[in-house]
């Protein structure tokens, strides 16, 4: 794995994409919040030649509305990856496994030309997930050696560290070109 990337949110309005193969940008949360810097962040990635992904932070409830909001608000283009960020919310709740599955299915229905992936940590994957549904691939968060997440399931992206104020990731592809070919699928 030589394809390195980062994921950014409004907390990192600017970043250096030099040498990165991909960047995931937080686009939306729930059904009312949109990142005011997502377009600029995506442009930074595109200008560096990186594959772009957008993610939605999933809240429990109103799943079809959240999916519709995400695809309407994300500054995505054909070939961009769309991701569901499934984790504990600020108020300590979390969408259920069924809600996660429904969100992924609805995003795939609304944007059939885009790859969709599930982002979650090992606790959610190993202890809350009951279906192993992850769209077109799993983006697993596990602070360990890059490319060696502690799960048995096949993965596409691995968030392995936080350094320099950025989440660090690797993609399970030999080259950025191979990742781009998969993303445009």
mmCIF file with all atom_site columns, N, CA and C in Angstrom, residues 51 77-81 112-116 136 173 177-185:
data_model
loop_
_atom_site.group_PDB
_atom_site.id
_atom_site.type_symbol
_atom_site.label_atom_id
_atom_site.label_alt_id
_atom_site.label_comp_id
_atom_site.label_asym_id
_atom_site.label_entity_id
_atom_site.label_seq_id
_atom_site.pdbx_PDB_ins_code
_atom_site.Cartn_x
_atom_site.Cartn_y
_atom_site.Cartn_z
_atom_site.occupancy
_atom_site.B_iso_or_equiv
_atom_site.pdbx_formal_charge
_atom_site.auth_seq_id
_atom_site.auth_comp_id
_atom_site.auth_asym_id
_atom_site.auth_atom_id
_atom_site.pdbx_PDB_model_num
ATOM 1  N N  . UNK A 1 51  ? -7.662  11.649 -5.512  1.00 0.00 ? 51  UNK A N  1
ATOM 2  C CA . UNK A 1 51  ? -9.043  11.184 -5.587  1.00 0.00 ? 51  UNK A CA 1
ATOM 3  C C  . UNK A 1 51  ? -9.782  11.849 -4.428  1.00 0.00 ? 51  UNK A C  1
ATOM 4  N N  . UNK A 1 77  ? -18.459 15.167 -7.640  1.00 0.00 ? 77  UNK A N  1
ATOM 5  C CA . UNK A 1 77  ? -18.434 15.027 -9.095  1.00 0.00 ? 77  UNK A CA 1
ATOM 6  C C  . UNK A 1 77  ? -18.368 13.543 -9.424  1.00 0.00 ? 77  UNK A C  1
ATOM 7  N N  . UNK A 1 78  ? -18.638 13.162 -10.672 1.00 0.00 ? 78  UNK A N  1
ATOM 8  C CA . UNK A 1 78  ? -18.471 11.753 -11.038 1.00 0.00 ? 78  UNK A CA 1
ATOM 9  C C  . UNK A 1 78  ? -17.049 11.292 -10.711 1.00 0.00 ? 78  UNK A C  1
ATOM 10 N N  . UNK A 1 79  ? -16.934 10.104 -10.154 1.00 0.00 ? 79  UNK A N  1
ATOM 11 C CA . UNK A 1 79  ? -15.642 9.551  -9.764  1.00 0.00 ? 79  UNK A CA 1
ATOM 12 C C  . UNK A 1 79  ? -15.268 9.821  -8.318  1.00 0.00 ? 79  UNK A C  1
ATOM 13 N N  . UNK A 1 80  ? -16.045 10.666 -7.628  1.00 0.00 ? 80  UNK A N  1
ATOM 14 C CA . UNK A 1 80  ? -15.802 10.893 -6.209  1.00 0.00 ? 80  UNK A CA 1
ATOM 15 C C  . UNK A 1 80  ? -16.441 9.761  -5.402  1.00 0.00 ? 80  UNK A C  1
ATOM 16 N N  . UNK A 1 81  ? -15.861 9.457  -4.277  1.00 0.00 ? 81  UNK A N  1
ATOM 17 C CA . UNK A 1 81  ? -16.373 8.420  -3.381  1.00 0.00 ? 81  UNK A CA 1
ATOM 18 C C  . UNK A 1 81  ? -17.269 9.084  -2.344  1.00 0.00 ? 81  UNK A C  1
ATOM 19 N N  . UNK A 1 112 ? -26.159 6.330  -8.131  1.00 0.00 ? 112 UNK A N  1
ATOM 20 C CA . UNK A 1 112 ? -25.687 5.015  -8.556  1.00 0.00 ? 112 UNK A CA 1
ATOM 21 C C  . UNK A 1 112 ? -24.330 5.027  -9.251  1.00 0.00 ? 112 UNK A C  1
ATOM 22 N N  . UNK A 1 113 ? -23.873 6.155  -9.729  1.00 0.00 ? 113 UNK A N  1
ATOM 23 C CA . UNK A 1 113 ? -22.583 6.218  -10.404 1.00 0.00 ? 113 UNK A CA 1
ATOM 24 C C  . UNK A 1 113 ? -21.401 6.434  -9.471  1.00 0.00 ? 113 UNK A C  1
ATOM 25 N N  . UNK A 1 114 ? -21.663 6.522  -8.180  1.00 0.00 ? 114 UNK A N  1
ATOM 26 C CA . UNK A 1 114 ? -20.592 6.764  -7.202  1.00 0.00 ? 114 UNK A CA 1
ATOM 27 C C  . UNK A 1 114 ? -20.337 5.518  -6.355  1.00 0.00 ? 114 UNK A C  1
ATOM 28 N N  . UNK A 1 115 ? -19.083 5.293  -6.020  1.00 0.00 ? 115 UNK A N  1
ATOM 29 C CA . UNK A 1 115 ? -18.751 4.270  -5.020  1.00 0.00 ? 115 UNK A CA 1
ATOM 30 C C  . UNK A 1 115 ? -19.164 4.813  -3.654  1.00 0.00 ? 115 UNK A C  1
ATOM 31 N N  . UNK A 1 116 ? -19.700 3.937  -2.820  1.00 0.00 ? 116 UNK A N  1
ATOM 32 C CA . UNK A 1 116 ? -20.052 4.308  -1.456  1.00 0.00 ? 116 UNK A CA 1
ATOM 33 C C  . UNK A 1 116 ? -19.316 3.396  -0.490  1.00 0.00 ? 116 UNK A C  1
ATOM 34 N N  . UNK A 1 136 ? -19.683 -0.242 -1.089  1.00 0.00 ? 136 UNK A N  1
ATOM 35 C CA . UNK A 1 136 ? -18.657 -0.781 -1.968  1.00 0.00 ? 136 UNK A CA 1
ATOM 36 C C  . UNK A 1 136 ? -17.350 -1.062 -1.244  1.00 0.00 ? 136 UNK A C  1
ATOM 37 N N  . UNK A 1 173 ? -4.667  -0.021 -2.321  1.00 0.00 ? 173 UNK A N  1
ATOM 38 C CA . UNK A 1 173 ? -4.367  -0.045 -3.749  1.00 0.00 ? 173 UNK A CA 1
ATOM 39 C C  . UNK A 1 173 ? -2.879  0.187  -3.919  1.00 0.00 ? 173 UNK A C  1
ATOM 40 N N  . UNK A 1 177 ? -3.505  5.656  -9.406  1.00 0.00 ? 177 UNK A N  1
ATOM 41 C CA . UNK A 1 177 ? -4.219  5.336  -10.647 1.00 0.00 ? 177 UNK A CA 1
ATOM 42 C C  . UNK A 1 177 ? -5.170  4.163  -10.440 1.00 0.00 ? 177 UNK A C  1
ATOM 43 N N  . UNK A 1 178 ? -4.719  3.153  -9.699  1.00 0.00 ? 178 UNK A N  1
ATOM 44 C CA . UNK A 1 178 ? -5.586  1.991  -9.419  1.00 0.00 ? 178 UNK A CA 1
ATOM 45 C C  . UNK A 1 178 ? -6.772  2.416  -8.551  1.00 0.00 ? 178 UNK A C  1
ATOM 46 N N  . UNK A 1 179 ? -6.536  3.274  -7.567  1.00 0.00 ? 179 UNK A N  1
ATOM 47 C CA . UNK A 1 179 ? -7.620  3.793  -6.743  1.00 0.00 ? 179 UNK A CA 1
ATOM 48 C C  . UNK A 1 179 ? -8.599  4.587  -7.593  1.00 0.00 ? 179 UNK A C  1
ATOM 49 N N  . UNK A 1 180 ? -8.093  5.439  -8.483  1.00 0.00 ? 180 UNK A N  1
ATOM 50 C CA . UNK A 1 180 ? -8.958  6.237  -9.355  1.00 0.00 ? 180 UNK A CA 1
ATOM 51 C C  . UNK A 1 180 ? -9.796  5.337  -10.264 1.00 0.00 ? 180 UNK A C  1
ATOM 52 N N  . UNK A 1 181 ? -9.196  4.288  -10.795 1.00 0.00 ? 181 UNK A N  1
ATOM 53 C CA . UNK A 1 181 ? -9.942  3.344  -11.634 1.00 0.00 ? 181 UNK A CA 1
ATOM 54 C C  . UNK A 1 181 ? -11.066 2.696  -10.835 1.00 0.00 ? 181 UNK A C  1
ATOM 55 N N  . UNK A 1 182 ? -10.791 2.278  -9.603  1.00 0.00 ? 182 UNK A N  1
ATOM 56 C CA . UNK A 1 182 ? -11.829 1.699  -8.743  1.00 0.00 ? 182 UNK A CA 1
ATOM 57 C C  . UNK A 1 182 ? -12.918 2.732  -8.477  1.00 0.00 ? 182 UNK A C  1
ATOM 58 N N  . UNK A 1 183 ? -12.522 3.957  -8.130  1.00 0.00 ? 183 UNK A N  1
ATOM 59 C CA . UNK A 1 183 ? -13.491 4.996  -7.773  1.00 0.00 ? 183 UNK A CA 1
ATOM 60 C C  . UNK A 1 183 ? -14.422 5.340  -8.934  1.00 0.00 ? 183 UNK A C  1
ATOM 61 N N  . UNK A 1 184 ? -13.902 5.308  -10.134 1.00 0.00 ? 184 UNK A N  1
ATOM 62 C CA . UNK A 1 184 ? -14.739 5.647  -11.290 1.00 0.00 ? 184 UNK A CA 1
ATOM 63 C C  . UNK A 1 184 ? -15.514 4.442  -11.802 1.00 0.00 ? 184 UNK A C  1
ATOM 64 N N  . UNK A 1 185 ? -15.190 3.271  -11.277 1.00 0.00 ? 185 UNK A N  1
ATOM 65 C CA . UNK A 1 185 ? -15.786 2.002  -11.439 1.00 0.00 ? 185 UNK A CA 1
ATOM 66 C C  . UNK A 1 185 ? -16.596 1.557  -12.532 1.00 0.00 ? 185 UNK A C  1
#
